Coordinates of N, CA and C in Angstrom, one line a residue:
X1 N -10.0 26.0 -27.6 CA -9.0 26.5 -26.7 C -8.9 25.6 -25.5
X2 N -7.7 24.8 -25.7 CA -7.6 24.2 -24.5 C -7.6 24.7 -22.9
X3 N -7.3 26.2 -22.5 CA -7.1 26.3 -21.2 C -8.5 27.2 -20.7
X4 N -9.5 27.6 -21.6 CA -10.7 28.5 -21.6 C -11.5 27.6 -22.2
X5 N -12.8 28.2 -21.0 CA -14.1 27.5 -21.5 C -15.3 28.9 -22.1
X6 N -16.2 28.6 -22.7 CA -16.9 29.6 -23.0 C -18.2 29.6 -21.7
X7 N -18.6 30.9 -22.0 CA -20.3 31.5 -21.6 C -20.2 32.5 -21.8
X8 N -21.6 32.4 -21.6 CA -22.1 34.2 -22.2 C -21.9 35.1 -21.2
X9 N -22.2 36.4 -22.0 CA -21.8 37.5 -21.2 C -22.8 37.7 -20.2
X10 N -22.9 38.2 -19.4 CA -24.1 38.8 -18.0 C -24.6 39.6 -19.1
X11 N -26.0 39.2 -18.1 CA -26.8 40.3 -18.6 C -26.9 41.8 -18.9
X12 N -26.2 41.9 -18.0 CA -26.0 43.7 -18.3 C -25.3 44.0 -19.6
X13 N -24.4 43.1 -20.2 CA -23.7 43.2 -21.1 C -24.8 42.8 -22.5
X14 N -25.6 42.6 -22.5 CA -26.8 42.0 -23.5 C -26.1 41.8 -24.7
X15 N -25.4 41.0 -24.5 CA -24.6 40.7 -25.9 C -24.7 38.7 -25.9
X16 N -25.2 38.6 -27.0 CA -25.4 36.9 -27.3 C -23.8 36.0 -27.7
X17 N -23.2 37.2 -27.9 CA -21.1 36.2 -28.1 C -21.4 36.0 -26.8
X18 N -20.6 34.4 -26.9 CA -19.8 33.7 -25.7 C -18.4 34.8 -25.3
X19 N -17.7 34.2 -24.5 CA -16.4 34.9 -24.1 C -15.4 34.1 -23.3
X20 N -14.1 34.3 -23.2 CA -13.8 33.1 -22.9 C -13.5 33.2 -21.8
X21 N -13.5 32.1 -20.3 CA -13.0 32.1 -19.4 C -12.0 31.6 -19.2
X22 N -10.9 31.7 -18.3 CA -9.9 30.8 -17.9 C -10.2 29.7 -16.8
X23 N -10.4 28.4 -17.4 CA -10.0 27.5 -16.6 C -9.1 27.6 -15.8
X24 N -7.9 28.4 -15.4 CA -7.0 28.1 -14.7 C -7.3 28.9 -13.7
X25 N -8.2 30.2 -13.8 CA -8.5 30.8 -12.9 C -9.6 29.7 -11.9
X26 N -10.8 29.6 -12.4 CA -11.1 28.2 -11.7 C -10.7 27.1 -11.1
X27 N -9.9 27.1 -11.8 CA -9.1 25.4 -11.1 C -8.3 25.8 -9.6
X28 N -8.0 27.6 -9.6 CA -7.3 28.2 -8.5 C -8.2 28.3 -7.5
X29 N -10.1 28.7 -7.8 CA -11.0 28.7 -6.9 C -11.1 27.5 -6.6
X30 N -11.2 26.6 -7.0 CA -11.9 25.3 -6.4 C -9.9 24.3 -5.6
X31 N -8.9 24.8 -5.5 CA -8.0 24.4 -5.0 C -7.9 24.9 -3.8
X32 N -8.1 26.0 -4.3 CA -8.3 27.3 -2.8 C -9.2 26.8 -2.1
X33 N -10.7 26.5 -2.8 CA -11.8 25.7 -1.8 C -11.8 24.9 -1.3
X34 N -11.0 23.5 -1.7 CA -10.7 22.2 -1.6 C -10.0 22.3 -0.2
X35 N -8.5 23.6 -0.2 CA -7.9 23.5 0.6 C -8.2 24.0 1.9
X36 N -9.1 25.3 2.0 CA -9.3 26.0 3.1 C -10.4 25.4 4.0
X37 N -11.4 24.1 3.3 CA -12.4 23.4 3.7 C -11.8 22.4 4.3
X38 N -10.1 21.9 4.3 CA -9.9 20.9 4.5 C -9.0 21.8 5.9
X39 N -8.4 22.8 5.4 CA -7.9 23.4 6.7 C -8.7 23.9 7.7
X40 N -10.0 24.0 7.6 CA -10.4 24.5 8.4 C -11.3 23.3 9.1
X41 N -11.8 22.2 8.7 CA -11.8 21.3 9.3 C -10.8 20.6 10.3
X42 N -9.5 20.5 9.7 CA -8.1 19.9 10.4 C -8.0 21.1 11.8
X43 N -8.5 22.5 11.6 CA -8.4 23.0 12.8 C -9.6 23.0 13.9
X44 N -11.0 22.6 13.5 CA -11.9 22.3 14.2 C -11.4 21.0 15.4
X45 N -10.9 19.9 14.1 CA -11.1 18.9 15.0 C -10.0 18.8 15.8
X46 N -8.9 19.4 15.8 CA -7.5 20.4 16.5 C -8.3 20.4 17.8
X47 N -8.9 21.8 17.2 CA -9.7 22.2 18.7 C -10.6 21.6 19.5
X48 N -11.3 20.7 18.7 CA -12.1 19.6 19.9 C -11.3 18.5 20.7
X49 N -10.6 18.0 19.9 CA -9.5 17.2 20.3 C -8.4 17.8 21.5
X50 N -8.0 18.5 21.5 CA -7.5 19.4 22.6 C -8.5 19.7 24.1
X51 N -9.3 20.3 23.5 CA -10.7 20.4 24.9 C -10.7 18.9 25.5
X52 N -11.3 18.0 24.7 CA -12.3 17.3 24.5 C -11.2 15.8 24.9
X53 N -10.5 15.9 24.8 CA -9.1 15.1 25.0 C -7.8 14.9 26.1
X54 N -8.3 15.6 26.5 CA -6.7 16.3 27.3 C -6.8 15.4 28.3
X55 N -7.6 14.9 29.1 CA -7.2 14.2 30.0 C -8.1 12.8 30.0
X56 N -8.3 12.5 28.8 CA -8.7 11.1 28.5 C -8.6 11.0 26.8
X57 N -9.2 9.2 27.0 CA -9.2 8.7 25.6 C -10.6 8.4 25.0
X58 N -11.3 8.3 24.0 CA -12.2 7.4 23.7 C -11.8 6.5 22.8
X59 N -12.3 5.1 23.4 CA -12.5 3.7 22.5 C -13.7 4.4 21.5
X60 N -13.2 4.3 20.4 CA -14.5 4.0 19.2 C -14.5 2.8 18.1
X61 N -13.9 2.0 18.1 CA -14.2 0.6 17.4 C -12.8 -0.2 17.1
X62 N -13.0 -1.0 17.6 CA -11.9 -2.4 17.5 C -10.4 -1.4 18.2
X63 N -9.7 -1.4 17.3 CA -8.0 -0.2 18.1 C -7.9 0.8 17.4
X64 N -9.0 1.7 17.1 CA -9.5 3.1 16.9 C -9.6 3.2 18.4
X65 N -8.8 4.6 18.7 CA -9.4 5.1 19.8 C -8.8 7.0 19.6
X66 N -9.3 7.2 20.2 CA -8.9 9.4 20.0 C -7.8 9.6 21.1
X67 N -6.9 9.8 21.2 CA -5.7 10.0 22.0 C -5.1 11.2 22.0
X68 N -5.4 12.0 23.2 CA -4.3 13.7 22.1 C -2.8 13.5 22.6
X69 N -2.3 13.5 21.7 CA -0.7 13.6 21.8 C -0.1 14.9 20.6
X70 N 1.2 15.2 21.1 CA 1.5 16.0 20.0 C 2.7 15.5 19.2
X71 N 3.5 16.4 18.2 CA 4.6 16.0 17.6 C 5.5 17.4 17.2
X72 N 6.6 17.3 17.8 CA 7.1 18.6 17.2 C 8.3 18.3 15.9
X73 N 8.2 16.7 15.3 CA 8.7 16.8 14.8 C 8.2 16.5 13.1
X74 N 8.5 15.2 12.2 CA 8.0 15.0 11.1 C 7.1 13.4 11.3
X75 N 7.3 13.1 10.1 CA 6.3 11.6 10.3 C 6.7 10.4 11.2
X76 N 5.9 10.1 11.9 CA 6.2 8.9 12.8 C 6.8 9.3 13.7
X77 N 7.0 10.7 14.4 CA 7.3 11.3 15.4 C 9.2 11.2 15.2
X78 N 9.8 11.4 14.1 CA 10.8 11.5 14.2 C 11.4 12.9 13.5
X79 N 12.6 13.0 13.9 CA 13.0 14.7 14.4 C 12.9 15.3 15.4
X80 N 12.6 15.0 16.0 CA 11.5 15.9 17.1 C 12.5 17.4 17.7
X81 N 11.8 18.4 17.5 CA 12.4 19.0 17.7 C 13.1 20.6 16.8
X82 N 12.9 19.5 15.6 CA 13.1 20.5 14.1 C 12.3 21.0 13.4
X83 N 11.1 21.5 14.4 CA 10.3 22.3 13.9 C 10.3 23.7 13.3
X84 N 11.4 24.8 13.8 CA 11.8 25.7 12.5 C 12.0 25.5 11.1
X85 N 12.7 24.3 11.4 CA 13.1 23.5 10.0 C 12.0 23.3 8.9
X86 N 11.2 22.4 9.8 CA 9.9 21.7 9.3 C 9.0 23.0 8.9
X87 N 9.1 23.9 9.7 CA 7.8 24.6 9.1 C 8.3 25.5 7.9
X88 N 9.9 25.8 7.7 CA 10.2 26.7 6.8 C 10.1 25.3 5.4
X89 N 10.4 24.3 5.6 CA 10.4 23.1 4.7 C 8.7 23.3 3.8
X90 N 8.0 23.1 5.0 CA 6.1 23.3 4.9 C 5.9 23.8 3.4
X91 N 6.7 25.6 4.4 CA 6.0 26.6 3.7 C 7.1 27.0 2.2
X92 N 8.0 26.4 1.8 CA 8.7 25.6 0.6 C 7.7 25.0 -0.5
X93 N 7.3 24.0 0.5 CA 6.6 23.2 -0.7 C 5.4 23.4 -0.6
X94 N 4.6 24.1 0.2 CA 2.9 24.7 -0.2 C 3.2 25.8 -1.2
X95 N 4.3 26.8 -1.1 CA 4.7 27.9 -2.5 C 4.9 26.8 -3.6
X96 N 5.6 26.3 -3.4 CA 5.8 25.3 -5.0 C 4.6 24.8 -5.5
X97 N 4.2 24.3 -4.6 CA 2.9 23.3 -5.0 C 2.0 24.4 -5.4
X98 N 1.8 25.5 -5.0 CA 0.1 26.2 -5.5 C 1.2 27.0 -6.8
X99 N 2.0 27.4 -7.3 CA 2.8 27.8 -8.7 C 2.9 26.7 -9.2
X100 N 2.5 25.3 -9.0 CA 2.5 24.4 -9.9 C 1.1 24.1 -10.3
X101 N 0.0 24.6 -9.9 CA -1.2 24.5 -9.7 C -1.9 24.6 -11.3
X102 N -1.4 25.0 -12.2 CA -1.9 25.4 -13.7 C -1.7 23.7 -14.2
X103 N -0.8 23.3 -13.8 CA -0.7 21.8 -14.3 C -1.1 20.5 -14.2
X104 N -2.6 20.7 -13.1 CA -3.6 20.0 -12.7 C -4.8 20.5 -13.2
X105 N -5.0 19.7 -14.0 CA -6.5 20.5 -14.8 C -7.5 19.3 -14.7
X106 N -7.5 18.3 -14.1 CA -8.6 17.2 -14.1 C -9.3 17.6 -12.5
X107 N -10.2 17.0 -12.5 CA -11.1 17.3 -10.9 C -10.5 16.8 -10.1
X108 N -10.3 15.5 -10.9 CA -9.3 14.4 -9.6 C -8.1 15.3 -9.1
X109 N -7.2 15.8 -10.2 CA -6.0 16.5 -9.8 C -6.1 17.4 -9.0
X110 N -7.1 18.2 -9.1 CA -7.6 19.7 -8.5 C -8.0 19.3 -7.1
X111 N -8.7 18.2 -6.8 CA -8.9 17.6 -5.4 C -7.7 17.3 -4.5
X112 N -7.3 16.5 -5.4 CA -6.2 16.0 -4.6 C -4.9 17.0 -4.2
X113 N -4.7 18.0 -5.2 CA -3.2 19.1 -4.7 C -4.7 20.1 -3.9
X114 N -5.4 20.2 -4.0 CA -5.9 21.0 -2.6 C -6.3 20.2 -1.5
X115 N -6.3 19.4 -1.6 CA -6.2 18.1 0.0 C -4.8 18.0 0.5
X116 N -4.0 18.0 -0.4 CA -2.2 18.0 -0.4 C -2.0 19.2 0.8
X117 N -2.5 20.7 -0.5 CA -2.1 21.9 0.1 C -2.8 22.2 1.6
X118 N -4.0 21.7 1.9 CA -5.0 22.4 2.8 C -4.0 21.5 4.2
X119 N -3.8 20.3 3.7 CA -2.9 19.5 4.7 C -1.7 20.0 5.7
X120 N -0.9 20.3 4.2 CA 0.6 20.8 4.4 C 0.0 22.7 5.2
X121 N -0.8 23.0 5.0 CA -1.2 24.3 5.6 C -1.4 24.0 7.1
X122 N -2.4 23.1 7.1 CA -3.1 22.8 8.8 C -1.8 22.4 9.7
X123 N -1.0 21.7 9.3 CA 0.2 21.4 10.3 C 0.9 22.3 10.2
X124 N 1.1 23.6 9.3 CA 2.0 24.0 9.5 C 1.7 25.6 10.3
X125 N 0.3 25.4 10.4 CA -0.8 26.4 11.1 C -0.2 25.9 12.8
X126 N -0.9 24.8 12.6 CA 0.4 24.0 14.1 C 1.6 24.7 14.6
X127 N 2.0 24.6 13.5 CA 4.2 24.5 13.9 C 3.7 26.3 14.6
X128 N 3.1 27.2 13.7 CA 3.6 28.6 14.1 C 2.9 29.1 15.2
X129 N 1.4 29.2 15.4 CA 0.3 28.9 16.7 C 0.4 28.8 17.6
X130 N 1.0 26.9 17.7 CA 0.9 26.7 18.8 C 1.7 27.0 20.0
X131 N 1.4 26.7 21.0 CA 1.9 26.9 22.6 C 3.3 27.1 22.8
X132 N 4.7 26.5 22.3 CA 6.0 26.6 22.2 C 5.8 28.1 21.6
X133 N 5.5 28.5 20.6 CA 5.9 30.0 20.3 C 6.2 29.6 18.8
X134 N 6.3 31.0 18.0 CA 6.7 31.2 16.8 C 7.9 29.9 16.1
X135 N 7.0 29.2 15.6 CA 7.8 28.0 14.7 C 8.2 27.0 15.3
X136 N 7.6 26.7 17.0 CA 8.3 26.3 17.7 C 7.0 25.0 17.9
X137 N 5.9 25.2 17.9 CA 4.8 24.7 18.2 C 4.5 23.3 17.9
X138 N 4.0 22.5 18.4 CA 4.1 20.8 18.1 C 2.4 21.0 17.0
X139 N 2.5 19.8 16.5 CA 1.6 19.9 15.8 C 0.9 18.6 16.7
X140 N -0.9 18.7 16.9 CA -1.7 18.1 17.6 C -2.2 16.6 16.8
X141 N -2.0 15.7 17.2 CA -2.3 14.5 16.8 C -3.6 13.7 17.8
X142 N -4.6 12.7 17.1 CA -5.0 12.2 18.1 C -6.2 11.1 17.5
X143 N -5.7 10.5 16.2 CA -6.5 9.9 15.5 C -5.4 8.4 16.1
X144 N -5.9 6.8 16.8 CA -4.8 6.7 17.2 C -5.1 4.9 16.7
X145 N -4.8 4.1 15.9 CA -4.9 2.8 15.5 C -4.2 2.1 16.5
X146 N -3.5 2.2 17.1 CA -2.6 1.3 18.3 C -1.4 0.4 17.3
X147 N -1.7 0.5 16.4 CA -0.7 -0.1 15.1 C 0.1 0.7 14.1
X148 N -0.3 2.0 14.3 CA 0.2 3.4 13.4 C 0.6 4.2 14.1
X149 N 1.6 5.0 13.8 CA 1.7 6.4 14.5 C 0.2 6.9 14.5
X150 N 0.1 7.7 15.9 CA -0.6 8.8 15.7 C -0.8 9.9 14.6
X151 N -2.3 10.0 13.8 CA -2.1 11.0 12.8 C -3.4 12.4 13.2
X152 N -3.8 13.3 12.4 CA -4.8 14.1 12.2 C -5.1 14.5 10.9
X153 N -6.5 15.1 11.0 CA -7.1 15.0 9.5 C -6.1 15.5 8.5
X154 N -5.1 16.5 8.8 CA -4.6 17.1 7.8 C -3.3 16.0 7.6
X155 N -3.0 14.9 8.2 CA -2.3 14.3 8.0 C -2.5 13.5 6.8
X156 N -4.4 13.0 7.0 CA -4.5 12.1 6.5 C -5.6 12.8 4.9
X157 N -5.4 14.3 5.2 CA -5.5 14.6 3.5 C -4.6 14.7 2.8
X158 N -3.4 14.7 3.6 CA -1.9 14.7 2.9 C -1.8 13.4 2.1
X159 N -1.9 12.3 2.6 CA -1.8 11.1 2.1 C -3.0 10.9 1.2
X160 N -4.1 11.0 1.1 CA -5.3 10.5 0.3 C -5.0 11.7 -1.0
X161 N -4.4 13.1 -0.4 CA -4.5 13.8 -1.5 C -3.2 13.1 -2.2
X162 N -1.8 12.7 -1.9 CA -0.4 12.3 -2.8 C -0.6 10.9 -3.5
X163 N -2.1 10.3 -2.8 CA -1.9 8.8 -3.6 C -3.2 9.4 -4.7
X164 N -4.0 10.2 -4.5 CA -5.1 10.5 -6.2 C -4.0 11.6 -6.9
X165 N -2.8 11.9 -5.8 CA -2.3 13.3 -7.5 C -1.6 11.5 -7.8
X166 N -1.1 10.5 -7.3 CA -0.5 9.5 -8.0 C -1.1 9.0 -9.1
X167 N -2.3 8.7 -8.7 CA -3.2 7.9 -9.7 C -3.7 8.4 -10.3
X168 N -3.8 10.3 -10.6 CA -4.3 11.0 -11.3 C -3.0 10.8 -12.6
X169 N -1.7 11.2 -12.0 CA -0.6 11.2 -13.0 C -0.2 10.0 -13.8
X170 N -0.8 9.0 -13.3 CA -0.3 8.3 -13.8 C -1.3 7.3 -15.2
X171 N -2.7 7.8 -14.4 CA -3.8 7.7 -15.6 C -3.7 8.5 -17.1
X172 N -3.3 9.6 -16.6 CA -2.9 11.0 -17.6 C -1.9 10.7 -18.6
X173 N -0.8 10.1 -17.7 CA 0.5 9.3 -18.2 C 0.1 8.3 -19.3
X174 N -0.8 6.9 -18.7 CA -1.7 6.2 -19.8 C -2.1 6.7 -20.9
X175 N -2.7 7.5 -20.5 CA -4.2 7.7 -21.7 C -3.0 8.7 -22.8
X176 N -2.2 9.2 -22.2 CA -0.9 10.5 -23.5 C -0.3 9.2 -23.9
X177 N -0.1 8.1 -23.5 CA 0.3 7.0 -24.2 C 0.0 6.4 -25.2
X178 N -1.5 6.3 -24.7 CA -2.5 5.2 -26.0 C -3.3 6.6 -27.0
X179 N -2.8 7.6 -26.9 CA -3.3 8.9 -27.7 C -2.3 8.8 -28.8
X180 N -0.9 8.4 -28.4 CA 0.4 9.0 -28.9 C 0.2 8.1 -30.4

């Protein structure tokens, strides 16, 4: 069975047959875990960064330094402003993305669309939260290279998560190749 794995039944059931599980139910716990460990990080360091930031910077190595700035709009601080938009956009493609979630069945895949999702959640936890009001809310940046836009963790699980679902799909792609 490709989509079920076996184990035995609990004890209480004292029966020696295996039974089958759904892997896809799993692959939804550990996407779900992936993502809410990453959102809830992206909001820790939100919140330290806001305190801990507001009225200075830290140098931490070469043109790393912690800067709090915000964005109310999309990448590279452009839009600004079309945050209704953006967040009804968000919450678009976090529904798509977790109903597409049966279609990642490798670890790599399962990491990466819940680093994707936990991402696209943490900013968009931003857009509705924060300070402007309902949808209005800038999302908190403060990770700052002096050569890059400003980003934050859920930014940058967005990106690590879209380049392994890349290189997940496209290994998968390979190998249904040299199977074929």
């Amino acid at each position: 069975m490709p989509t079920c794995v076996l184990r035995r039944k609990p004890p209480a059931c004292r029966g020696a047959e295996l039974v089958a599980v759904s892997r896809e139910a799993s692959n939804a716990r550990s996407i779900a875990f992936v993502g809410l460990t990453t959102i809830a990080l992206d909001q820790l360091s939100k919140a330290w960064a806001v305190a801990a930031l507001d009225d200075r910077s830290i140098e931490v190595l070469w043109k790393l330094r912690l800067h709090l700035t915000t964005n109310t709009g999309f990448a590279f601080s452009s839009g600004q402003g079309l945050g209704p938009l953006l967040g009804l956009v968000a919450a678009f493609v976090i529904i798509l993305l977790w109903k597409m979630r049966a279609r990642f069945t490798s670890r790599r895949g399962v990491i990466s669309l819940g680093l994707v999702l936990g991402g696209a959640c943490g900013n968009l936890t931003d857009r509705l939260f924060r300070a402007a009001g309902w949808g209005r809310g800038a999302v908190v940046d403060f990770i700052d290279f002096r050569f890059w836009p400003v980003f934050n963790l859920a930014d940058a699980a967005i990106v690590v998560g879209v380049i392994l679902l890349g290189a997940t799909m496209w290994s998968e792609q390979r190998r249904a190749l040299r199977d074929a």
